[in-house]
Structures are given as C-alpha cells and as structure tokens.
Coordinates of C-alpha atoms and ligand atoms in Angstrom, one line a residue:
X1 CA 34.7 24.1 22.9
X2 CA 35.2 26.8 25.5
X3 CA 38.6 28.6 25.2
X4 CA 39.8 27.5 28.6
X5 CA 39.0 23.8 27.7
X6 CA 37.1 23.4 30.9
X7 CA 34.4 20.7 30.9
X8 CA 31.2 22.0 32.4
X9 CA 27.6 21.0 32.6
X10 CA 25.4 22.9 30.2
X11 CA 22.7 25.2 31.7
X12 CA 19.3 23.5 31.5
X13 CA 17.9 25.9 28.9
X14 CA 20.8 25.0 26.6
X15 CA 20.4 21.3 27.2
X16 CA 16.7 21.7 26.3
X17 CA 17.5 23.7 23.2
X18 CA 19.8 21.0 22.0
X19 CA 17.2 18.3 22.7
X20 CA 14.7 20.5 20.8
X21 CA 16.9 20.1 17.7
X22 CA 15.8 16.5 17.6
X23 CA 12.2 16.6 18.9
X24 CA 11.0 19.8 17.5
X25 CA 11.7 20.0 13.8
X26 CA 8.8 22.2 12.7
X27 CA 5.3 23.3 13.9
X28 CA 3.7 20.0 13.1
X29 CA 6.2 18.2 15.4
X30 CA 5.2 20.5 18.2
X31 CA 1.6 19.8 17.5
X32 CA 2.2 16.1 17.5
X33 CA 3.7 16.2 21.0
X34 CA 1.0 18.4 22.4
X35 CA -1.8 16.3 20.9
X36 CA -0.2 13.1 22.1
X37 CA 0.1 14.5 25.6
X38 CA -3.6 15.3 25.5
X39 CA -4.4 11.7 24.4
X40 CA -2.2 10.3 27.1
X41 CA -4.2 12.4 29.6
X42 CA -7.4 10.7 28.5
X43 CA -8.9 13.6 26.7
X44 CA -12.1 13.0 24.6
X45 CA -12.1 16.4 23.1
X46 CA -9.1 18.2 21.7
X47 CA -9.2 21.6 20.1
X48 CA -6.3 22.9 18.1
X49 CA -5.7 26.4 16.8
X50 CA -2.7 27.5 14.7
X51 CA -1.7 30.8 13.2
X52 CA 0.9 31.5 10.4
X53 CA 1.5 27.8 9.8
X54 CA 2.0 27.3 13.5
X55 CA 5.0 29.6 13.7
X56 CA 3.3 32.5 15.5
X57 CA 0.9 30.3 17.5
X58 CA 0.0 26.7 18.2
X59 CA -2.7 26.2 20.9
X60 CA -4.0 22.9 22.1
X61 CA -6.7 22.5 24.7
X62 CA -8.0 19.3 26.0
X63 CA -10.5 17.9 28.6
X64 CA -8.0 15.4 30.0
X65 CA -7.0 14.8 33.6
X66 CA -5.1 18.1 34.0
X67 CA -1.9 18.7 35.9
X68 CA -1.8 19.7 39.6
X69 CA -0.5 23.2 40.4
X70 CA 2.6 22.0 42.2
X71 CA 3.5 19.8 39.2
X72 CA 3.3 22.4 36.4
X73 CA 7.0 23.3 36.7
X74 CA 8.0 19.7 36.6
X75 CA 6.1 19.2 33.4
X76 CA 8.5 21.5 31.7
X77 CA 11.6 20.0 33.3
X78 CA 13.7 17.7 31.3
X79 CA 13.4 13.9 32.0
X80 CA 10.3 14.6 34.2
X81 CA 7.4 12.4 33.2
X82 CA 4.3 10.8 34.8
X83 CA 4.3 7.9 32.3
X84 CA 7.4 5.9 33.3
X85 CA 8.8 4.7 36.5
X86 CA 11.2 1.9 35.9
X87 CA 13.2 0.2 33.2
X88 CA 10.6 -2.4 33.1
X89 CA 8.0 0.2 32.1
X90 CA 10.3 1.3 29.3
X91 CA 10.0 -2.2 27.8
X92 CA 6.2 -2.1 27.8
X93 CA 5.2 1.4 26.7
X94 CA 1.5 2.0 26.6
X95 CA 1.4 5.8 26.3
X96 CA 2.5 8.0 23.5
X97 CA 5.0 9.9 25.6
X98 CA 7.6 8.6 28.0
X99 CA 10.8 10.5 27.4
X100 CA 9.8 13.6 29.4
X101 CA 11.5 15.9 27.0
X102 CA 8.9 17.3 24.7
X103 CA 7.5 20.1 26.8
X104 CA 10.9 21.4 28.1
X105 CA 12.2 21.2 24.5
X106 CA 9.3 23.2 23.1
X107 CA 9.4 25.7 26.0
X108 CA 13.1 26.3 25.3
X109 CA 12.5 27.5 21.8
X110 CA 9.3 29.6 22.2
X111 CA 7.2 31.8 24.3
X112 CA 5.3 29.1 26.2
X113 CA 2.3 29.1 28.4
X114 CA 0.5 26.2 30.0
X115 CA -2.7 26.3 32.0
X116 CA -4.1 23.3 33.6
X117 CA -6.7 22.2 36.1
X118 CA -7.6 18.9 37.7
X119 CA -11.0 20.2 38.8
X120 CA -13.4 22.5 37.1
X121 CA -12.7 26.1 38.1
X122 CA -9.5 25.7 39.9
X123 CA -6.4 25.9 37.7
X124 CA -2.9 27.3 37.4
X125 CA -1.0 28.9 34.6
X126 CA 2.8 28.7 34.0
X127 CA 4.7 31.0 31.7
X128 CA 8.1 30.2 30.2
X129 CA 10.3 32.3 27.8
X130 CA 13.0 30.5 25.8
X131 CA 13.4 27.9 28.6
X132 CA 13.3 30.4 31.5
X133 CA 10.4 30.2 33.9
X134 CA 8.7 33.6 34.2
X135 CA 6.2 32.7 36.8
X136 CA 3.1 30.8 37.8
X137 CA -0.4 32.1 38.7
X138 CA -3.8 30.8 39.5
X139 CA -6.5 30.8 36.9
X140 CA -10.2 29.7 36.6
X141 CA -10.7 27.1 33.9
X142 CA -12.6 23.9 33.3
X143 CA -10.8 20.6 34.0
X144 CA -8.1 19.9 31.4
X145 CA -5.0 21.5 29.9
X146 CA -4.3 24.2 27.5
X147 CA -0.8 24.7 26.0
X148 CA 0.0 27.7 24.0
X149 CA 3.3 27.9 22.0
X150 CA 4.0 31.3 20.6
X151 CA 6.8 32.6 18.3
X152 CA 8.3 29.2 17.8
X153 CA 12.1 29.3 17.1
X154 CA 12.2 33.0 17.8
X155 CA 15.5 32.4 19.5
X156 CA 16.8 29.9 17.0
X157 CA 17.1 31.8 13.7
X158 CA 18.7 28.8 12.0
X159 CA 15.6 26.8 12.5
X160 CA 13.3 29.6 11.5
X161 CA 15.0 29.7 8.1
X162 CA 14.2 26.1 7.5
X163 CA 10.4 26.6 7.9
X164 CA 8.4 26.4 4.7
X165 CA 5.7 28.8 3.6
X166 CA 3.0 29.1 6.2
X167 CA 0.6 27.4 3.8
X168 CA 2.9 24.3 3.6
X169 CA 3.3 24.2 7.4
X170 CA -0.4 24.5 7.8
X171 CA -0.9 21.6 5.5
X172 CA 1.6 19.5 7.5
X173 CA -0.3 20.3 10.7
X174 CA -3.6 19.4 9.1
X175 CA -2.2 16.1 7.9
X176 CA -0.8 15.3 11.3
X177 CA -4.1 16.0 13.0
X178 CA -5.9 13.7 10.5
X179 CA -3.3 11.0 11.0
X180 CA -3.8 11.0 14.7
X181 CA -7.6 11.4 14.5
X182 CA -7.7 8.2 12.3
X183 CA -6.3 6.1 15.1
X184 CA -8.5 7.7 17.8
X185 CA -12.1 7.5 16.6
X186 CA -13.6 8.0 20.0
X187 CA -12.0 11.5 20.4
X188 CA -13.5 14.7 19.0
X189 CA -10.9 16.8 17.2
X190 CA -11.2 20.3 15.9
X191 CA -8.5 22.1 14.0
X192 CA -8.7 25.9 13.3
X193 CA -6.4 27.9 11.1
X194 CA -6.8 31.3 12.6
X195 CA -10.5 31.5 13.1
X196 CA -11.3 29.2 10.2
X197 CA -12.2 25.6 10.9
X198 CA -10.0 23.2 8.8
X199 CA -11.1 19.9 10.2
X200 CA -13.8 18.8 12.6
X201 CA -13.8 15.1 13.4
X202 CA -16.8 14.1 15.6
X203 CA -16.3 11.4 18.1
X204 CA -17.6 8.0 17.0
X205 CA -16.7 8.5 13.3
X206 CA -15.0 5.5 11.7
X207 CA -11.6 5.9 10.0
X208 CA -13.2 5.9 6.5
X209 CA -15.4 8.8 7.5
X210 CA -12.4 10.7 8.7
X211 CA -10.4 9.8 5.6
X212 CA -13.1 11.4 3.5
X213 CA -11.7 14.8 4.8
X214 CA -8.4 14.3 3.1
X215 CA -8.7 11.7 0.3
X216 CA -10.8 11.9 -2.8
X217 CA -14.2 10.5 -2.4
X218 CA -13.8 7.8 -5.1
X219 CA -10.7 6.5 -3.4
X220 CA -12.4 6.4 0.0
X221 CA -15.5 4.7 -1.3
X222 CA -13.4 2.0 -2.9
X223 CA -11.6 1.1 0.3
X224 CA -12.1 -2.3 1.9
X225 CA -11.7 -3.4 5.4
X226 CA -8.8 -5.4 6.7
X227 CA -9.4 -7.5 9.8
X228 CA -7.0 -10.2 10.7
X229 CA -5.8 -11.9 13.8
X230 CA -2.8 -14.1 14.2
X231 CA -1.6 -15.1 17.6
X232 CA -0.1 -12.0 19.2
X233 CA -0.8 -9.7 16.3
X234 CA -3.9 -8.0 15.2
X235 CA -4.1 -6.2 11.9
X236 CA -7.0 -3.9 11.0
X237 CA -7.5 -1.0 8.7
X238 CA -8.5 -0.2 5.1
X239 CA -7.0 -1.0 1.8
X240 CA -7.6 0.6 -1.6
X241 CA -8.9 -0.9 -4.8
X242 CA -6.0 -2.0 -6.9
X243 CA -7.6 -0.2 -9.8
X244 CA -7.2 3.0 -8.0
X245 CA -3.4 2.6 -7.5
X246 CA -1.4 5.8 -7.7
X247 CA 2.0 7.0 -8.6
X248 CA 3.1 8.3 -5.2
X249 CA 3.2 6.4 -1.9
X250 CA 1.5 9.3 0.0
X251 CA -1.7 7.4 0.9
X252 CA -0.2 4.7 2.9
X253 CA -0.6 5.3 6.7
X254 CA 0.9 2.9 9.2
X255 CA 0.1 2.7 12.9
X256 CA 1.7 0.5 15.5
X257 CA -0.4 0.3 18.7
X258 CA -2.2 3.5 17.5
X259 CA 1.1 5.3 17.1
X260 CA 1.6 6.8 13.6
X261 CA 5.0 5.5 12.4
X262 CA 7.1 5.1 9.3
X263 CA 7.9 1.4 8.9
X264 CA 9.7 -0.3 6.1
X265 CA 8.7 -3.8 7.1
X266 CA 5.0 -3.1 7.1
X267 CA 5.3 -1.0 4.0
X268 CA 6.9 -3.8 2.1
X269 CA 4.4 -6.3 3.4
X270 CA 1.6 -4.1 2.0
X271 CA 3.3 -3.8 -1.4
X272 CA 4.0 -7.5 -1.5
X273 CA 0.3 -8.2 -1.0
X274 CA -0.5 -6.0 -3.9
X275 CA 2.1 -7.5 -6.2
X276 CA 0.6 -8.7 -9.4
X277 CA -2.4 -6.6 -8.9
X278 CA -0.8 -3.2 -9.5
X279 CA 2.1 -2.0 -11.6
X280 CA 5.5 -2.1 -10.1
X281 CA 5.7 1.7 -10.2
X282 CA 2.4 2.2 -8.5
X283 CA 1.3 2.4 -4.9
X284 CA -1.9 1.4 -3.3
X285 CA -3.8 3.3 -0.6
X286 CA -3.7 1.7 2.8
X287 CA -4.4 2.5 6.4
X288 CA -2.9 -0.3 8.5
X289 CA -3.3 -0.6 12.3
X290 CA -1.0 -3.2 13.9
X291 CA -1.8 -4.1 17.5
X292 CA 0.7 -6.2 19.4
X293 CA 1.8 -6.7 23.0
X294 CA 3.9 -3.7 24.0
X295 CA 6.9 -5.9 24.8
X296 CA 7.0 -7.1 21.2
X297 CA 8.0 -3.6 19.9
X298 CA 10.6 -1.0 20.9
X299 CA 9.2 2.5 20.5
X300 CA 12.2 4.1 22.0
X301 CA 14.2 4.2 18.8
X302 CA 13.9 7.8 17.7
X303 CA 13.3 11.0 19.8
X304 CA 10.3 11.9 17.6
X305 CA 9.0 8.3 18.2
X306 CA 8.1 7.9 14.5
X307 CA 10.1 4.7 14.1
X308 CA 9.8 1.4 15.9
X309 CA 11.7 -1.8 16.1
X310 CA 10.0 -5.2 16.2
X311 CA 11.2 -8.3 18.1
X312 CA 10.0 -10.6 15.4
X313 CA 10.2 -8.8 12.1
X314 CA 9.4 -11.7 9.8
X315 CA 6.2 -12.6 11.7
X316 CA 5.1 -9.0 11.4
X317 CA 5.8 -9.0 7.7
X318 CA 3.9 -12.3 7.3
X319 CA 0.9 -11.2 9.3
X320 CA 0.5 -7.9 7.6
X321 CA 0.9 -9.4 4.1
X322 CA -1.7 -12.1 4.9
X323 CA -4.0 -9.5 6.4
X324 CA -3.9 -7.3 3.3
X325 CA -4.0 -10.3 0.9
X326 CA -7.0 -11.7 2.5
X327 CA -8.9 -8.5 2.2
X328 CA -7.9 -8.1 -1.4
X329 CA -8.9 -11.6 -2.3
X330 CA -12.3 -11.1 -0.5
X331 CA -13.0 -7.7 -1.9
X332 CA -11.4 -7.4 -5.3
X333 CA -11.9 -10.8 -6.8
X334 CA -12.2 -9.0 -10.1
X335 CA -12.3 -5.5 -11.4
X336 CA -15.7 -4.9 -10.1
X337 CA -18.3 -3.0 -12.0
X338 CA -19.6 -1.5 -8.8
X339 CA -20.9 2.0 -8.4
X340 CA -17.5 3.6 -8.6
X341 CA -16.3 2.0 -11.9
X342 CA -19.7 1.8 -13.6
X343 CA -19.4 5.1 -15.4
X344 CA -16.1 4.1 -16.9
X345 CA -17.4 0.7 -17.8
X346 CA -20.4 2.2 -19.5
X347 CA -18.1 4.6 -21.3
X348 CA -16.1 1.7 -22.6
X349 CA -19.2 0.0 -24.0
X350 CA -20.3 3.2 -25.7
X351 CA -16.9 3.7 -27.2
X352 CA -17.0 0.2 -28.5
X353 CA -20.5 0.2 -29.9
X354 CA -19.9 1.7 -33.4
X355 CA -17.4 -1.0 -34.3
X356 CA -19.1 -3.8 -32.3
X357 CA -18.9 -6.8 -34.5
X358 CA -19.3 -9.6 -32.1
X359 CA -20.1 -12.6 -34.3
X360 CA -23.1 -14.6 -33.7
X361 CA -22.1 -18.0 -32.4
X362 CA -21.4 -20.3 -35.2
X363 CA -22.3 -24.0 -34.9
X364 CA -19.0 -25.0 -33.5
X365 CA -19.3 -22.5 -30.7
X366 CA -22.8 -23.5 -29.8
X367 CA -21.4 -26.7 -28.4
X368 CA -19.4 -24.8 -25.9
X369 CA -21.0 -26.1 -22.8
X370 CA -20.4 -29.6 -24.0
X371 CA -16.7 -28.8 -24.4
X372 CA -16.6 -27.1 -21.1
X373 CA -17.5 -30.5 -19.6
X374 CA -14.2 -32.1 -20.6
X375 CA -11.4 -29.7 -20.4
X376 CA -8.7 -32.3 -20.3
X377 CA -9.6 -33.7 -23.6
X378 CA -9.3 -30.4 -25.4
X379 CA -6.3 -30.2 -27.7
X380 CA -4.1 -27.3 -26.8
X381 CA -3.9 -25.1 -29.9
X382 CA -0.5 -25.1 -31.4
X383 CA -0.5 -21.4 -31.5
X384 CA -0.2 -21.1 -27.7
X385 CA 2.7 -23.2 -26.9
X386 CA 4.6 -26.4 -27.7
X387 CA 2.6 -29.5 -26.9
X388 CA 4.6 -30.3 -23.8
X389 CA 4.1 -26.8 -22.3
X390 CA 0.5 -27.1 -23.2
X391 CA 0.4 -30.3 -21.2
X392 CA 1.9 -28.4 -18.2
X393 CA -0.7 -25.8 -18.5
X394 CA -3.2 -28.3 -17.4
X395 CA -1.1 -29.5 -14.6
X396 CA 0.1 -26.3 -13.0
X397 CA 0.1 -26.6 -9.2
X398 CA -2.5 -23.8 -9.1
X399 CA -5.0 -26.2 -10.6
X400 CA -4.2 -29.3 -8.7
X401 CA -7.5 -29.2 -6.8
X402 CA -9.5 -29.0 -10.0
X403 CA -12.0 -31.8 -10.1
X404 CA -12.0 -34.0 -13.1
X405 CA -14.8 -33.6 -15.6
X406 CA -17.8 -35.7 -15.8
X407 CA -19.3 -36.9 -19.1
X408 CA -22.3 -34.7 -18.9
X409 CA -23.0 -31.3 -17.5
X410 CA -20.6 -28.5 -16.9
X411 CA -17.6 -28.9 -14.7
X412 CA -17.3 -26.7 -11.7
X413 CA -13.8 -25.7 -10.7
X414 CA -13.3 -24.0 -7.3
X415 CA -12.5 -20.8 -9.2
X416 CA -14.7 -20.9 -12.3
X417 CA -18.2 -19.9 -13.0
X418 CA -20.2 -23.0 -13.5
X419 CA -21.6 -22.5 -16.9
X420 CA -19.8 -20.1 -19.2
X421 CA -20.7 -19.7 -22.8
X422 CA -18.3 -18.4 -25.3
X423 CA -20.0 -16.1 -27.6
X424 CA -17.2 -14.9 -29.8
X425 CA -14.3 -12.6 -30.3
X426 CA -14.7 -8.9 -30.5
X427 CA -12.2 -6.5 -32.1
X428 CA -9.8 -9.5 -32.4
X429 CA -8.9 -8.7 -28.8
X430 CA -11.7 -9.5 -26.4
X431 CA -13.4 -12.7 -25.8
X432 CA -17.1 -12.4 -24.9
X433 CA -18.5 -14.9 -22.4
X434 CA -21.9 -15.3 -20.9
X435 CA -22.7 -16.9 -17.6
X436 CA -26.2 -17.3 -16.2
X437 CA -26.2 -13.8 -14.5
X438 CA -23.5 -11.8 -16.2
X439 CA -21.6 -11.1 -19.3
X440 CA -17.8 -11.0 -19.3
X441 CA -15.2 -9.5 -21.6
X442 CA -11.7 -11.0 -21.4
X443 CA -8.6 -9.3 -22.8
X444 CA -7.1 -12.2 -24.7
X445 CA -3.5 -11.0 -24.3
X446 CA -3.8 -10.3 -20.6
X447 CA -5.5 -13.6 -19.9
X448 CA -2.9 -15.6 -21.8
X449 CA -0.1 -13.6 -20.2
X450 CA -1.5 -14.6 -16.8
X451 CA -1.8 -18.3 -17.8
X452 CA 1.8 -18.3 -19.0
X453 CA 3.1 -16.4 -16.1
X454 CA 1.7 -18.8 -13.6
X455 CA 3.0 -21.7 -15.6
X456 CA 6.5 -20.2 -15.7
X457 CA 6.4 -19.4 -12.0
X458 CA 5.4 -23.0 -11.3
X459 CA 8.3 -24.4 -13.3
X460 CA 10.7 -21.9 -11.8
X461 CA 14.2 -22.6 -13.1
X462 CA 13.3 -25.9 -14.7
X463 CA 12.5 -24.3 -18.0
X464 CA 12.1 -26.4 -21.0
X465 CA 14.6 -25.9 -23.9
X466 CA 14.2 -25.7 -27.6
X467 CA 17.6 -26.5 -29.2
X468 CA 18.4 -24.5 -32.3
X469 CA 20.1 -26.2 -35.2
X470 CA 21.9 -23.1 -36.1
X471 CA 22.8 -21.0 -33.1
X472 CA 21.4 -17.5 -33.2
X473 CA 23.8 -14.6 -32.9
X474 CA 23.1 -11.4 -31.1
X475 CA 25.5 -8.4 -30.9
X476 CA 25.6 -6.9 -27.4
X477 CA 26.6 -3.6 -25.8
X478 CA 29.3 -4.1 -23.1
X479 CA 26.7 -3.1 -20.5
X480 CA 24.3 -5.8 -21.8
X481 CA 27.1 -8.4 -21.7
X482 CA 27.8 -7.7 -18.1
X483 CA 24.0 -7.9 -17.3
X484 CA 23.9 -11.2 -19.1
X485 CA 26.7 -12.5 -16.9
X486 CA 24.9 -11.3 -13.8
X487 CA 21.8 -13.3 -14.6
X488 CA 23.4 -16.2 -16.4
X489 CA 22.0 -18.8 -14.0
X490 CA 18.5 -17.5 -14.3
X491 CA 18.6 -17.3 -18.1
X492 CA 19.9 -20.9 -18.1
X493 CA 17.1 -21.9 -15.8
X494 CA 14.5 -20.4 -18.1
X495 CA 15.8 -22.5 -21.0
X496 CA 18.5 -20.5 -22.6
X497 CA 21.8 -22.2 -23.5
X498 CA 24.1 -19.2 -24.1
X499 CA 27.7 -18.6 -25.0
X500 CA 29.5 -15.3 -24.8
X501 CA 31.7 -14.7 -27.8
X502 CA 34.1 -11.8 -28.5
X503 CA 32.5 -8.6 -29.9
X504 CA 30.8 -9.0 -27.5
X505 CA 28.2 -11.3 -29.1
X506 CA 25.8 -13.7 -27.5
X507 CA 25.3 -17.1 -29.1
X508 CA 22.0 -18.8 -28.5
X509 CA 22.2 -22.5 -28.7
X510 CA 18.8 -23.2 -27.2
X511 CA 15.9 -21.0 -26.2
X512 CA 12.9 -21.5 -23.9
X513 CA 10.4 -23.8 -25.5
X514 CA 7.7 -21.2 -25.1
X515 CA 9.4 -18.6 -27.3
X516 CA 10.0 -18.5 -31.1
X517 CA 13.6 -17.5 -32.0
X518 CA 12.6 -14.0 -32.8
X519 CA 10.7 -13.6 -29.5
X520 CA 13.6 -15.1 -27.6
X521 CA 15.8 -12.4 -29.1
X522 CA 13.3 -9.7 -28.2
X523 CA 13.1 -11.1 -24.7
X524 CA 16.9 -10.9 -24.3
X525 CA 17.0 -7.4 -25.7
X526 CA 14.5 -6.2 -23.2
X527 CA 15.9 -8.1 -20.2
X528 CA 19.5 -7.1 -20.8
X529 CA 18.6 -3.4 -21.1
X530 CA 16.4 -3.5 -18.0
X531 CA 18.1 -2.5 -14.8
X532 CA 15.9 -4.0 -12.1
X533 CA 15.5 -7.7 -12.9
X534 CA 13.8 -10.0 -10.6
X535 CA 12.6 -13.5 -11.3
X536 CA 9.0 -12.3 -11.3
X537 CA 10.2 -9.7 -13.9
X538 CA 11.8 -12.3 -16.1
X539 CA 8.6 -14.5 -16.0
X540 CA 6.4 -11.5 -16.7
X541 CA 8.4 -10.3 -19.7
X542 CA 8.6 -13.9 -21.0
X543 CA 4.9 -14.4 -20.6
X544 CA 4.2 -11.1 -22.4
X545 CA 6.4 -12.1 -25.3
X546 CA 4.9 -15.6 -25.6
X547 CA 1.3 -14.6 -25.2
X548 CA -1.1 -14.1 -28.1
X549 CA -1.5 -10.5 -29.0
X550 CA -4.4 -8.1 -29.3
X551 CA -5.3 -8.4 -33.0
X552 CA -4.7 -12.1 -33.3
X553 CA -7.8 -13.9 -34.6
X554 CA -8.6 -17.0 -32.6
X555 CA -10.6 -20.0 -33.6
X556 CA -13.4 -21.1 -31.3
X557 CA -11.2 -24.0 -30.0
X558 CA -8.3 -21.7 -29.3
X559 CA -10.4 -19.2 -27.5
X560 CA -12.0 -22.0 -25.4
X561 CA -8.7 -23.6 -24.5
X562 CA -7.5 -20.2 -23.3
X563 CA -10.6 -19.3 -21.3
X564 CA -10.5 -22.7 -19.8
X565 CA -7.0 -22.6 -18.4
X566 CA -7.3 -19.0 -17.5
X567 CA -10.5 -19.4 -15.5
X568 CA -8.9 -21.9 -13.2
X569 CA -6.2 -19.7 -12.0
X570 CA -6.5 -18.2 -8.5
X571 CA -5.2 -14.8 -9.6
X572 CA -7.1 -14.8 -12.8
X573 CA -8.4 -11.2 -12.6
X574 CA -5.1 -9.4 -13.1
X575 CA -2.3 -9.8 -15.6
X576 CA 1.2 -10.0 -14.2
X577 CA 1.6 -6.3 -14.7
X578 CA -1.5 -5.7 -12.6
X579 CA -3.9 -4.7 -15.4
X580 CA -7.4 -6.2 -15.3
X581 CA -8.0 -9.2 -17.4
X582 CA -11.8 -9.3 -17.3
X583 CA -14.7 -6.9 -17.1
X584 CA -18.1 -8.1 -15.9
X585 CA -21.6 -6.8 -16.2
X586 CA -24.3 -8.4 -14.1
X587 CA -28.0 -8.6 -15.2
X588 CA -28.9 -5.9 -12.7
X589 CA -26.2 -3.6 -13.9
X590 CA -27.4 -4.0 -17.4
X591 CA -30.9 -3.3 -16.3
X592 CA -29.7 -0.1 -14.8
X593 CA -27.7 0.9 -17.8
X594 CA -30.7 0.3 -20.1
X595 CA -32.8 2.2 -17.6
X596 CA -35.1 -0.7 -17.2
X597 CA -34.7 -0.2 -13.5
X598 CA -33.4 2.8 -11.5
Ligands
ADP1 P1 6.1 12.8 28.3 O1 4.9 12.9 27.5 O2 7.2 12.0 27.5 O3 5.9 12.3 29.6 P2 6.2 15.7 28.1 O4 7.3 16.6 28.2 O5 5.5 15.6 26.8 O6 6.8 14.2 28.4 O7 5.2 15.9 29.2 C1 5.7 15.9 30.6 C2 4.6 15.6 31.5 O8 3.6 16.6 31.6 C3 3.8 14.3 31.1 O9 4.4 13.2 31.6 C4 2.4 14.6 31.8 O10 2.4 14.2 33.1 C5 2.3 16.1 31.8 N1 1.5 16.6 30.7 C6 1.9 17.1 29.6 N2 0.8 17.5 28.8 C7 -0.3 17.2 29.5 C8 -1.7 17.3 29.2 N3 -2.2 17.8 28.1 N4 -2.6 16.8 30.2 C9 -2.1 16.3 31.3 N5 -0.8 16.2 31.6 C10 0.1 16.6 30.7
MG2 MG1 4.7 14.0 25.7

C-alpha cells in the first residue's frame, strides 16, 4: 500500500508483471503459450530453440497466418486477442488461447522480440524490454511468426531463484513439446537445445510413433488403441499393457479437445478401468484424448489453462472408464505371450525345467473331457469351501449365461476354451492344461482367489455365517478396536458376529463360512491393521485367506472343479491383486521356441 493511501491504477507493465506471476511460472510455461499461439495461427511447422533451459533464450518460429504490422503492438497488449469477441464465444472455446494475456505477461518479464509477416517477404519486428515497447521496424521474412524471449525473469529475481538446473528446465520443455506434439500429429515439430536437436516429430506420425521418443520401446509396443464414441463424447488414445504397470503416475497423459490438461475425473476413470488388473499401488500408461462439444467444458478455470471443468462429470467418468475397459478387454484378455513377453515366458520355462515333474495323466485324469461335459454334476471338493458356498460358486451372476451341459461332447461357455484337457499339477502350484492349439499354466492360488473374490463380490453383504460353539477371543490394540468399530457393518455383512469386550478384546461368535477359525483370525488381524479399507479390499483379503495355497497338492477332481469355475469368469486372467492367473503358449510360439520355425 502506498504511504499516502491513495488508490491508483497500476501502470500497464506492473499489471502485466503481476499477471505473469500466474501465467509464466517457468520456461516451459512460456514455451506452452508460444507453441499454442502458433497452433492457433494454423501453423503446420513449428521450430523451437532453447538455451540454458530456456532461461537465456526461447525462440519459436511458425508458418502460421502471421500478424499484420499494425497489430503487432496489440498482440502484446493485455486483454487483446483475435480469438474471442463475445461472452458467447467464451462459452464455446475452440482455440488454445483466448485470454489475451500470455504475450504481454511474457514480454513484461523478459527481453522480447516478435517478428511476423502475413505474406512472404514483407514483415515487421517489435521489440519490448520488461514490458516497455522499444520500437517496431520492417523486416524481410517468410509468412509466419517468430517470437524470441531472452533473459526470462531478468527483472524478477524472486522468480529466477525458483528455476531449477538448466538440465531440469530443458527436460520440462522437451516433455511439454512432446505432450503438445502427441495431440497434433499433422504438425511438424522440431526442438533444439542450443544447436543440438532434441526432438523431431515429422508431420503424419501417429501418437505411438511420437511416444517412442519419450517412453521405453517395450512400453510403447505394448500399447493398445482406445476408440470409443458415446453420444456427445469421443474417447480415443492408447492404453498400456497391465503387465507393464509402473510405480509412478508419470505416463498418464490426458487431453480435452486436444488441450493437455490435468484432470482428476479422467484420471480416476482410467484407474477404475484398470482396477483388478494392476496392483492398487501401480499406475498404467495411458494417453487419453477426450473430444466433446466446446460448450460441455469450461476451459477458463485457470490462467495457465491446464485445468478444465465439465458440465456433466459423471457421464465423462463413465465414458472414459468404458472406453478404457473396452480396449483392455479386447486387447489384454490374458497375459499374452506376444513378442514382448515371450523372452520372459521362455525364461520361466527354462527356470522350471530342472524340476519339471509334471505327472503323466493318470487314468482318472484321462476322462477329463468327459467331466468337462457336465460341470454341474461335479462335487465341489470339500477343501475349497463349505458345500453351500460351493453351490453358490456355480451360480454366481457372472456365470448366469453359461449354457447347461449336454450329455456328450464338451461344453462351451462364452468365456471358456471349448476343449481343455487337464494334464496335471506342476510344483504343487501350477495346473497344466492343454487346448487344441495352446498349452496353459494356471497359478492355482491366483485362480482360486479370483473365483472366491467374484463370489464374495456377488454376495456383497449377505455373507454366510459359520457359528462357533465356543466364541474365539482376540486381543486388540486400541487402534484396532476403533478400526473394528468403523467397519462393523461391513464385517457383519461378511459373516462375522462380533462383540467388543473390555481389554479391548474381540469376541467372535460366528465367522464367514468361507474361512476356518484360524483364517478368520488372520483376516481380522490384517484388516484391522490396514489403513485403507474398501469393500473390494475386504473381499480380496478374504479371498486370499480362503484360497488354496501354492504348495497344496490337489487331486484331479479338485483341480478340475477349480479350473471349471475359474474358466467361466469374465475377469479370469487376473487375480484380485492384478497378478496374472494364467500363461499360455500357442503352437506357433512353441514352434518358434524350439526353432522349428523362425
Ligand atoms: P491469446 O492467445 O489468448 O489470444 P496471446 O497474448 O497469447 O493471447 O496472443 C495475443 C494475440 O496475438 C493472439 O490473439 C493472436 O492474434 C496473436 N498471436 C500471438 N502469437 C501468434 C502467432 N504465432 N501467429 C499469429 N498470431 C499470433
Ligand atoms: Mg495465446
């Protein structure tokens, strides 16, 4: 506040410098504004050069429409824009820019020079220093615009201090250029760091080709296309193989009407689609382009325009989730032994060979195909669950469309391979199955876990109880006791009848039918120590506790019953934690591995 307490209008340079605080955070944000201006001007070729991480120089030249000589000064005047005329336009933005404040902001914190020409040969150049116009001159140049930003923040030492090492700023600039290039495949981009070329994206490349410049090859090669349309919304892009999931969310790129944005709704829709395919702490790779009518989205939420607001958030969530899910279901029906995973798969076989003890099928197993024919008549082995739960296994809603078996010949379910032959158990952990054209290894624990999880999910909070004649007692920490109270209803729904006694102690009067008393106790121990508990989580932990383990020997009947209920599940290829349940090798893959064929 001035000492005389007078209210006055700030001089324009100061207004712009204040606005610059929001729009221009670092060199890459300058670059973003300049490149977006070039795209708005219809450029098909954009050349970018930076020096010292962009701090000493950022230069962007384009072959767009150019700016007329008498408009150059306006371009660096606040709230001057060619992209918006009325409030109505503001509700239907089709350009990247519209606020008319990027150039004046940038010019107020740098040594700024802009040359432009609307016709080959005849151009003008304008120079600005820290917001003050120094002058304008004529210059000969081809049609287009070139903006040069030198000594960024030289008059704002506070900002200068916040800049990272030049190498870091350079990386941010390179990422930004790639992000924009992904959404504009028809435009030729070139990024130079000093004289060295960092990226060259030729026009006509598709997003996957451009991604190959920044993501590892095996990740890019395992991407699958998303293509989905739903009324007003169109969702396209690429999604990664669940098997390639990673610990950080840094390979999820979201675009709304070709604008790179950060968006929680789309991000959570993507993660939701992957749920059950990857671990809770993992992130997939995804590039999602959402196209929707401009009046369905407000892009004027943030000065840097990196956030948007949707009219209909829940429809957006649903469309994106469906789009991704559809692609995942189409492309990753199972952990594929495609080119990418083959070396690993071969490695696993090699590692297994010395101890390979797959038994030859014994007579009871040779009848397998016969048994396959009548799945409903198979007794559910006692080992898996109580008889009533076993009954349910065959009646989960997931299987409701399963056709009933005929007397002869194999039964075909919508999900199952028509004739699977059970060959035996290997390492007391894997079940070996042969179909006509491929051989499959199933992880018995993961498969059973998946079967039980789906069953638990289907029964929700109508869990069956197993009353205990003598109540079990469990000492609790105070923290566990308050956790128990928080999820009391859910525990009750799962089949627990509990009482809290002083101590604190927990009395278990009944437990879920699926669990033995000792597993019920283990389950509670785990669940009450866990911080983030969701219903999915409870089912997953319970399925894990109740499932047969690696190392459990199975009889032929038991193995068959398991394979049978497993193979009819829609999400059969991943366990609830997202690990693969089955590995497959096709005849042609085996031929390759044995070098019968190249
Ligand atoms: P906005 O993009 O929000 O309109 P800017 O400050 O970024 O605001 O740019 C101001 C104006 O300058 C734009 O509206 C446009 O008319 C013009 N302009 C800026 N850069 C270019 C360019 N590369 N080619 C043609 N015109 C440009
Ligand atoms: Mg702009």
